[in-house]
Tab-separated table of N, CA and C and ligand atoms in Angstrom:
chain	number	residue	atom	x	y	z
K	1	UNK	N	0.838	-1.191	0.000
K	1	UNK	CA	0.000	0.000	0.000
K	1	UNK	C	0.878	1.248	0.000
K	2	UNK	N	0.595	2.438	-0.541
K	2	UNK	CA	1.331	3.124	-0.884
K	2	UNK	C	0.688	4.414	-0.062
K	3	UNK	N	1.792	5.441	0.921
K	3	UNK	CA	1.543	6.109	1.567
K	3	UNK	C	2.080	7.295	1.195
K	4	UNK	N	1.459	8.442	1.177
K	4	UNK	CA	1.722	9.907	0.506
K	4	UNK	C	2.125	10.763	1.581
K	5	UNK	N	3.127	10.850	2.215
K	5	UNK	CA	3.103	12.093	3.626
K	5	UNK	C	3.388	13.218	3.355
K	6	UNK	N	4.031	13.246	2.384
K	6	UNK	CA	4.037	15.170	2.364
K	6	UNK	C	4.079	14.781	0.650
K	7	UNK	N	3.979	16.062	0.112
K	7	UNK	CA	4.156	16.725	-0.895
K	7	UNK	C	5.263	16.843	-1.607
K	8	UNK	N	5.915	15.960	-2.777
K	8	UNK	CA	7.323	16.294	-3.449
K	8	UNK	C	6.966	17.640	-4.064
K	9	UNK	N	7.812	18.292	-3.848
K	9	UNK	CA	8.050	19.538	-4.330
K	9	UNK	C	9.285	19.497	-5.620
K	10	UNK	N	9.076	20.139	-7.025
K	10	UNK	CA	10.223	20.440	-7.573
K	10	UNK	C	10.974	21.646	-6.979
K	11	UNK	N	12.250	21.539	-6.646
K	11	UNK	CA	12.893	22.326	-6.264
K	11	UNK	C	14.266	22.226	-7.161
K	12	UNK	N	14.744	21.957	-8.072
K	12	UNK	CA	15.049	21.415	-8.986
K	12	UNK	C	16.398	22.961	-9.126
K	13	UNK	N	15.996	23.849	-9.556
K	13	UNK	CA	17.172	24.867	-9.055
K	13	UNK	C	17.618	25.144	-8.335
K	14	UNK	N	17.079	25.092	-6.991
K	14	UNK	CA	17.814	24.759	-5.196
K	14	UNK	C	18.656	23.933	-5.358
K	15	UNK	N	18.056	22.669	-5.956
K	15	UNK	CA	19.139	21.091	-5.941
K	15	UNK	C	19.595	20.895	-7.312
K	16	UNK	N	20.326	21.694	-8.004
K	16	UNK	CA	20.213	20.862	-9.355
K	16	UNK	C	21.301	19.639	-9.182
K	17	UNK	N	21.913	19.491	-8.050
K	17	UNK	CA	22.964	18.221	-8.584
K	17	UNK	C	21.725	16.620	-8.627
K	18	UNK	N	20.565	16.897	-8.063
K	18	UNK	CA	19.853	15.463	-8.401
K	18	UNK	C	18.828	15.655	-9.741
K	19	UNK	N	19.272	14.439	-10.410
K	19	UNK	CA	18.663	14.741	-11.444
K	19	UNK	C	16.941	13.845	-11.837
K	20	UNK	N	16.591	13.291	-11.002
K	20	UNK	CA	14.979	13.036	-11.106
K	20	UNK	C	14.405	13.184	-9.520
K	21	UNK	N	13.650	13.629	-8.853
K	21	UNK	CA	13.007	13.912	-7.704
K	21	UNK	C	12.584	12.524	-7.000
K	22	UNK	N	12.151	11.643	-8.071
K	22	UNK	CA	11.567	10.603	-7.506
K	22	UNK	C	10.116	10.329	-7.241
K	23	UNK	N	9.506	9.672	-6.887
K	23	UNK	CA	8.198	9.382	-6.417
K	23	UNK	C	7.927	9.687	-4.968
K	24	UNK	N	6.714	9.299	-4.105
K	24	UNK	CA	6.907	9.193	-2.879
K	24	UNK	C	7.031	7.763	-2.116
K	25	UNK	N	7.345	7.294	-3.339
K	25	UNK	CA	7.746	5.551	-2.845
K	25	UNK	C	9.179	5.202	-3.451
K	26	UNK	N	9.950	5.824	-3.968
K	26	UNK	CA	11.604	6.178	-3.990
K	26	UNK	C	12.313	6.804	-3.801
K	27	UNK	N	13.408	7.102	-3.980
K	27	UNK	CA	14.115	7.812	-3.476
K	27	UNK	C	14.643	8.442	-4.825
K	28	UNK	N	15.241	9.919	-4.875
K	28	UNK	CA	15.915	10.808	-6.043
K	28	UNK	C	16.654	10.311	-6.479
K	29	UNK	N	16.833	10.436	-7.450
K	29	UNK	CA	18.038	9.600	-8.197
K	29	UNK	C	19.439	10.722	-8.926
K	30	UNK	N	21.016	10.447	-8.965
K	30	UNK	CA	21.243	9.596	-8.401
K	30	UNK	C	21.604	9.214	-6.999
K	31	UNK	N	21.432	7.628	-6.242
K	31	UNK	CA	21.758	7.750	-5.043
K	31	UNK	C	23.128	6.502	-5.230
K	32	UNK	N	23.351	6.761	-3.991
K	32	UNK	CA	24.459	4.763	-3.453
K	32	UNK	C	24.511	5.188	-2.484
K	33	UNK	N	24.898	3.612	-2.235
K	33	UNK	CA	25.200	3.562	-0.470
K	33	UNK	C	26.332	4.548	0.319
K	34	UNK	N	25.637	4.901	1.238
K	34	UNK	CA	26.735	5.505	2.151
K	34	UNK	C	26.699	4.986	3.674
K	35	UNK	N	27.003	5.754	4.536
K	35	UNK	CA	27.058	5.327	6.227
K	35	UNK	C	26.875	6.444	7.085
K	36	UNK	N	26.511	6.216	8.065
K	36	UNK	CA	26.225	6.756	9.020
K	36	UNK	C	27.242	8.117	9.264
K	37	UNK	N	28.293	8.035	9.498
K	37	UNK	CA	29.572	8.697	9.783
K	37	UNK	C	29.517	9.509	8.923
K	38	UNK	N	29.249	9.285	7.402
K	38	UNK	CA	29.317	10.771	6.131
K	38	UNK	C	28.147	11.508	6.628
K	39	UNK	N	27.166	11.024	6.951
K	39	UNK	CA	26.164	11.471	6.876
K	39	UNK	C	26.134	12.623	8.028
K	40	UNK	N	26.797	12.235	9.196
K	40	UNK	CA	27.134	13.132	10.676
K	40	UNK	C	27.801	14.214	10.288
K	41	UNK	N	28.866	13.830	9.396
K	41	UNK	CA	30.357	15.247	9.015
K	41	UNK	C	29.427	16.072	8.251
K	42	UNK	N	28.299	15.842	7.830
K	42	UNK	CA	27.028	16.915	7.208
K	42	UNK	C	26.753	17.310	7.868
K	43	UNK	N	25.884	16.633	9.018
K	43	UNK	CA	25.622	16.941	10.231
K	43	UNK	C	25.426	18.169	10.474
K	44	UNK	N	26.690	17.566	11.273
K	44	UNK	CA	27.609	19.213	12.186
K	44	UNK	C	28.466	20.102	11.479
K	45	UNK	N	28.576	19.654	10.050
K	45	UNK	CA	29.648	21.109	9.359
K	45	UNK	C	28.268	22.005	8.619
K	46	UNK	N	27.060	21.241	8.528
K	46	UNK	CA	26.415	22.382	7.278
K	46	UNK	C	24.584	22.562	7.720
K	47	UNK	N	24.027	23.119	7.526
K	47	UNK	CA	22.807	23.069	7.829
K	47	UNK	C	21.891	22.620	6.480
K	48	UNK	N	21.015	22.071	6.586
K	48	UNK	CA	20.024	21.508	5.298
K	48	UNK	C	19.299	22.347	5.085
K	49	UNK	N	19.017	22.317	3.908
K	49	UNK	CA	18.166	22.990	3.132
K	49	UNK	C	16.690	22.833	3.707
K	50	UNK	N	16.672	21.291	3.259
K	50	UNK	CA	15.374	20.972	3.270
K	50	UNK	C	15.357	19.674	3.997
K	51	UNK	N	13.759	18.940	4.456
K	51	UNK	CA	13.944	17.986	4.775
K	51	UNK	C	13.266	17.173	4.450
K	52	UNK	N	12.475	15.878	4.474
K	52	UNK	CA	11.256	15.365	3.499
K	52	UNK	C	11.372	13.912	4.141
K	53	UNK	N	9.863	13.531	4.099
K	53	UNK	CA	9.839	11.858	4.477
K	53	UNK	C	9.344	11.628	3.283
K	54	UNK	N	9.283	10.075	3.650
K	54	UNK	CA	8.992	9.058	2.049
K	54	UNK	C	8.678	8.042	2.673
K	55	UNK	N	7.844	7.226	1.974
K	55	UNK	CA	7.785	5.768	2.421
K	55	UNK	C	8.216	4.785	1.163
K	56	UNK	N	9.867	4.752	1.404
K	56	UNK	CA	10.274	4.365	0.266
K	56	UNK	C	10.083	2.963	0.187
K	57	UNK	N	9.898	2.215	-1.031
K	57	UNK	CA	9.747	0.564	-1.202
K	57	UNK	C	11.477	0.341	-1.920
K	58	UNK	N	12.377	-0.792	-0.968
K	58	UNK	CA	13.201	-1.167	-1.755
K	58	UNK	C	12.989	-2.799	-2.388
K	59	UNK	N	13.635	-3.240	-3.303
K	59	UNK	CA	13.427	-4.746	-3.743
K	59	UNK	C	14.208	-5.324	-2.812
K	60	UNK	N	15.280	-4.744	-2.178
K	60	UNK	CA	16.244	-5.384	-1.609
K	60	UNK	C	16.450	-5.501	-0.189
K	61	UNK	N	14.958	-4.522	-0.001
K	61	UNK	CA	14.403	-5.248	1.720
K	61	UNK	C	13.262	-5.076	1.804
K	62	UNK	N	12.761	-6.258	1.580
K	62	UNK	CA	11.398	-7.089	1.733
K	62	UNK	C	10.086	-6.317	0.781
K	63	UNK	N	10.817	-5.533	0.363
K	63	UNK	CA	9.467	-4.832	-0.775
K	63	UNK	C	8.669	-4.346	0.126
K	64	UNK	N	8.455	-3.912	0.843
K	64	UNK	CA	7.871	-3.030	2.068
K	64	UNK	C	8.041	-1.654	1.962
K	65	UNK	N	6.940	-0.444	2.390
K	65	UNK	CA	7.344	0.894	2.717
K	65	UNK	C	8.604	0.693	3.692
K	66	UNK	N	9.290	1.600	3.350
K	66	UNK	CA	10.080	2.091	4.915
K	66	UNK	C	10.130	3.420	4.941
K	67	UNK	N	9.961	3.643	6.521
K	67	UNK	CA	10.058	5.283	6.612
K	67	UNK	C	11.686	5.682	5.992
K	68	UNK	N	11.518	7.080	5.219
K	68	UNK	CA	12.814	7.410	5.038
K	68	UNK	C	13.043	9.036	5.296
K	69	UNK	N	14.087	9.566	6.012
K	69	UNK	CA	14.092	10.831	6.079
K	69	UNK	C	14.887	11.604	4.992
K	70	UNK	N	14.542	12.028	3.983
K	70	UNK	CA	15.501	13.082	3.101
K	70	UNK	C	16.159	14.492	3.908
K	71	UNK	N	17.340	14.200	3.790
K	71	UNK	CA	18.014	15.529	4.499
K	71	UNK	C	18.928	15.852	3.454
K	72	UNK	N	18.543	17.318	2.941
K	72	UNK	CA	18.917	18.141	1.604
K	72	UNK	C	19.908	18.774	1.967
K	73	UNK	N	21.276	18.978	1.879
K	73	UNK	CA	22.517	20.009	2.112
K	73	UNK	C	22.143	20.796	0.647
K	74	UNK	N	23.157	21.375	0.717
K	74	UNK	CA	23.515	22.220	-0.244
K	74	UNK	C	23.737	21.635	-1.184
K	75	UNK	N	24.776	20.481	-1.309
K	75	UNK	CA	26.085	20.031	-2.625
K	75	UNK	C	25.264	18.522	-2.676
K	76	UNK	N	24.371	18.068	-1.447
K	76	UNK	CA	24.198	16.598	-2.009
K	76	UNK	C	23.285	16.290	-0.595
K	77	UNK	N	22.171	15.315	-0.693
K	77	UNK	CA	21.811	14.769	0.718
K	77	UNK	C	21.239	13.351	0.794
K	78	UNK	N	21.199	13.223	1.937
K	78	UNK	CA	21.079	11.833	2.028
K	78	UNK	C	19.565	11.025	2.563
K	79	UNK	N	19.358	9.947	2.449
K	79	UNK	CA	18.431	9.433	2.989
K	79	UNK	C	18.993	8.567	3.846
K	80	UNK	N	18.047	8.399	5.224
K	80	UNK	CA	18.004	7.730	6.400
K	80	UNK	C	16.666	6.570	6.178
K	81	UNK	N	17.009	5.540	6.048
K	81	UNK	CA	15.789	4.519	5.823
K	81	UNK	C	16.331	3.823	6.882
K	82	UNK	N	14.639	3.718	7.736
K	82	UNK	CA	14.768	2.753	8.787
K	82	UNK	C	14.087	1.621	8.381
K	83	UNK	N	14.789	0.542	9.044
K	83	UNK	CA	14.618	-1.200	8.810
K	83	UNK	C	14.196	-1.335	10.410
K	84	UNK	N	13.006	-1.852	10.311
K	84	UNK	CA	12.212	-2.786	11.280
K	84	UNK	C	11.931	-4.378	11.297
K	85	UNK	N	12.515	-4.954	12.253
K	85	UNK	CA	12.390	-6.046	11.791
K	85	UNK	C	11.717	-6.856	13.057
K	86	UNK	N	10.657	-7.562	13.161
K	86	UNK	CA	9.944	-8.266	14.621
K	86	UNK	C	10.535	-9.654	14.507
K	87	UNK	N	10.824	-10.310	15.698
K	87	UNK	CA	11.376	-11.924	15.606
K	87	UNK	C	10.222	-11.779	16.652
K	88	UNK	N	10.526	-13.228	16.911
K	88	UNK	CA	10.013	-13.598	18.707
K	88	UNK	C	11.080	-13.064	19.402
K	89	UNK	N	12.137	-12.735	19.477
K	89	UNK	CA	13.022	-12.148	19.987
K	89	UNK	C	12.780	-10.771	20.716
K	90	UNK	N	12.015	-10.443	19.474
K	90	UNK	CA	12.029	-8.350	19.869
K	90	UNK	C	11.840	-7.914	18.707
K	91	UNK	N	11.831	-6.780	18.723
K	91	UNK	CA	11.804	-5.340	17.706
K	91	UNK	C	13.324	-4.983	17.727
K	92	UNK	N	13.832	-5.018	16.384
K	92	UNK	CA	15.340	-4.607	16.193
K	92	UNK	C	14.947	-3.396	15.195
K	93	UNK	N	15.802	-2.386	15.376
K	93	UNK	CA	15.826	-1.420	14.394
K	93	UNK	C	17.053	-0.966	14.194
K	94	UNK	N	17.229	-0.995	12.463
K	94	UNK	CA	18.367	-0.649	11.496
K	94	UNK	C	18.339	0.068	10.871
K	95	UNK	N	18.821	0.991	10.547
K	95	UNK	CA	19.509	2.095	10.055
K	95	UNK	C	20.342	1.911	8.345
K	96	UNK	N	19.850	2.157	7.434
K	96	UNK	CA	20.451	2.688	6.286
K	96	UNK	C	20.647	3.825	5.540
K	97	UNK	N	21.563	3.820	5.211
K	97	UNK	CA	22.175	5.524	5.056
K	97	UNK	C	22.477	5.474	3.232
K	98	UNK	N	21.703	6.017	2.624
K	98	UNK	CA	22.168	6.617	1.087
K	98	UNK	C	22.544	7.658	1.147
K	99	UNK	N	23.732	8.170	-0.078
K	99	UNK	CA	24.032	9.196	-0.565
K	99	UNK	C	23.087	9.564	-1.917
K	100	UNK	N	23.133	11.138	-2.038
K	100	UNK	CA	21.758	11.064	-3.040
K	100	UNK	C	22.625	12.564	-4.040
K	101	UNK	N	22.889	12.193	-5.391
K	101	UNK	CA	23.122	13.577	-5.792
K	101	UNK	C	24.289	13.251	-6.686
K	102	UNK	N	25.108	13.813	-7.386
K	102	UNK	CA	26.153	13.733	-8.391
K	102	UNK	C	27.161	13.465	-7.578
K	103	UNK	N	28.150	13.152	-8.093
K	103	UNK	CA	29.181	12.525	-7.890
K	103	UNK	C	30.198	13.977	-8.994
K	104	UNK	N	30.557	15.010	-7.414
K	104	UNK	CA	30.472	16.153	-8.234
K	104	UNK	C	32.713	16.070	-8.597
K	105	UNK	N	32.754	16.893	-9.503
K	105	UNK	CA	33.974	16.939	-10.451
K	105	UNK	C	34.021	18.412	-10.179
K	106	UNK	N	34.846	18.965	-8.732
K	106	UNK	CA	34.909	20.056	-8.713
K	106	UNK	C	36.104	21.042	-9.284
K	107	UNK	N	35.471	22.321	-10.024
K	107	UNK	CA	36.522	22.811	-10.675
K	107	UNK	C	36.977	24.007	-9.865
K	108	UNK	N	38.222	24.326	-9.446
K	108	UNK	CA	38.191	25.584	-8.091
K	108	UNK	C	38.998	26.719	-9.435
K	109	UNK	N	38.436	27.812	-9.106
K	109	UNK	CA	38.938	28.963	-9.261
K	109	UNK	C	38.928	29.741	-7.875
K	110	UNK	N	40.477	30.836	-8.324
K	110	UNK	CA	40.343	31.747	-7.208
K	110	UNK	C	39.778	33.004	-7.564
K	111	UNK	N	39.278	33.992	-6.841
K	111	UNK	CA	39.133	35.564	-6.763
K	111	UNK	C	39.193	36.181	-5.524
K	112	UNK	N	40.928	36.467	-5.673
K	112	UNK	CA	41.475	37.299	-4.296
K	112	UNK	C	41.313	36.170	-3.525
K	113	UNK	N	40.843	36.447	-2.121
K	113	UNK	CA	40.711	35.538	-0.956
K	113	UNK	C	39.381	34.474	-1.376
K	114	UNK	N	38.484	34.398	-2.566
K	114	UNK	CA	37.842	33.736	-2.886
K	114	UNK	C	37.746	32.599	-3.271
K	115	UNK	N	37.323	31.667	-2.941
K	115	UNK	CA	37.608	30.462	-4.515
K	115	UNK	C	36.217	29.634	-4.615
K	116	UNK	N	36.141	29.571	-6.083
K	116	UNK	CA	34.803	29.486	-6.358
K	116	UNK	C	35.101	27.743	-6.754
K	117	UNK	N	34.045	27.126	-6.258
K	117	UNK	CA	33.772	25.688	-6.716
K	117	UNK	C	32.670	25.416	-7.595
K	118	UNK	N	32.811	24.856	-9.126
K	118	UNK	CA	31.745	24.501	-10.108
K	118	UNK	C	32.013	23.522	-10.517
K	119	UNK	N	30.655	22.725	-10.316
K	119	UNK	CA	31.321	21.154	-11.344
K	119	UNK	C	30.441	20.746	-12.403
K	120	UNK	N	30.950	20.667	-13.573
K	120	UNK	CA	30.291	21.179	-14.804
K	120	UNK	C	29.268	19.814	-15.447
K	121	UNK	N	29.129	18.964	-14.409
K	121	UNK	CA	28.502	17.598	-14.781
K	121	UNK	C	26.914	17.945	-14.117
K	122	UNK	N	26.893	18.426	-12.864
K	122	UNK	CA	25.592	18.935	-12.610
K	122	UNK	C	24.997	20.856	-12.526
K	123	UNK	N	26.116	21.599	-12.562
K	123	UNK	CA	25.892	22.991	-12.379
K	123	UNK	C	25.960	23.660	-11.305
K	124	UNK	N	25.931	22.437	-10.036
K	124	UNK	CA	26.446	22.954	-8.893
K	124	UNK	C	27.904	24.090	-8.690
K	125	UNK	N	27.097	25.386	-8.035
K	125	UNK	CA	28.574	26.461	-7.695
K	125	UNK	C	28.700	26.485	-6.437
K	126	UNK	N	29.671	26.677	-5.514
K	126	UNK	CA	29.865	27.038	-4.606
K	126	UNK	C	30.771	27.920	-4.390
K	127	UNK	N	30.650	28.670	-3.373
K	127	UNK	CA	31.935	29.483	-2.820
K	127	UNK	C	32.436	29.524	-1.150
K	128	UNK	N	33.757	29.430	-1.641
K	128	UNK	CA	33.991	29.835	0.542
K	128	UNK	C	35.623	30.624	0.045
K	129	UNK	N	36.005	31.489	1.340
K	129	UNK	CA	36.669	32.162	1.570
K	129	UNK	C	37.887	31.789	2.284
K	130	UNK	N	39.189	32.011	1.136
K	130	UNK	CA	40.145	31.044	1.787
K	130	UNK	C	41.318	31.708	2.580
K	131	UNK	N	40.535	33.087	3.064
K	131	UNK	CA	41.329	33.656	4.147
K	131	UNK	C	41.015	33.252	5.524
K	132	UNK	N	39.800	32.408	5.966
K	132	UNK	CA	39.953	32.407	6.826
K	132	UNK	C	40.678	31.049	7.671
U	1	LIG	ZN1	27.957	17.774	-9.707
């Protein structure tokens, strides 16, 4: 059964490094696996844009919704899909971590104390200041 919780929004010039949005039963494409640990150094170095649930279906666990949290940075974000699983044992819960977004080819220029980051595969620019 297929569950709708919020609203995909195109935001598509905010994010251009992902290049299809997805459904509300997948995830944006492109993604791959990542871990927990990349996902933290986002964390705490950058604040998100945006944020978004899904009840994504994978083939490759059990064809089931799973809740998933989209957390949008700037340059790329990730999904948090939780795995529930009941034994007679207990309720175990697991944690999977995608990376979601280009696989960016950054080109640096400087200006003065500036340097500008563009990577010409998705259009993503950035800038930071390399005086400090
Ligand atoms: Zn890129």
């Amino acid at each position: 059964m297929m569950h709708k919780l919020t609203e995909v929004k195109r935001v598509s010039n905010d994010l251009p490094y992902i290049s299809e949005m997805g459904d509300f039963n997948s995830l944006p494409r492109p993604f791959r696996p990542s871990d927990l640990q990349s996902f933290f150094h986002y964390w705490f170095m950058y604040h998100p844009k945006y944020v978004e649930n899904r009840q994504v279906i994978f083939n490759s666990f059990n064809n089931t919704p799973h809740t998933t949290q989209l957390v949008y940075f700037h340059d790329k974000a990730f999904a948090l899909v939780q795995l529930i699983e009941t034994t007679i044992k207990g309720v175990s819960i697991d944690v999977r971590v995608f990376e979601i977004g280009c696989v960016h080819q950054w080109q640096r220029t400087s200006v003065g104390t500036k340097t500008k980051l563009y990577c010409p595969i998705c259009g993503t620019t950035d800038w930071y200041d390399s005086s400090d």
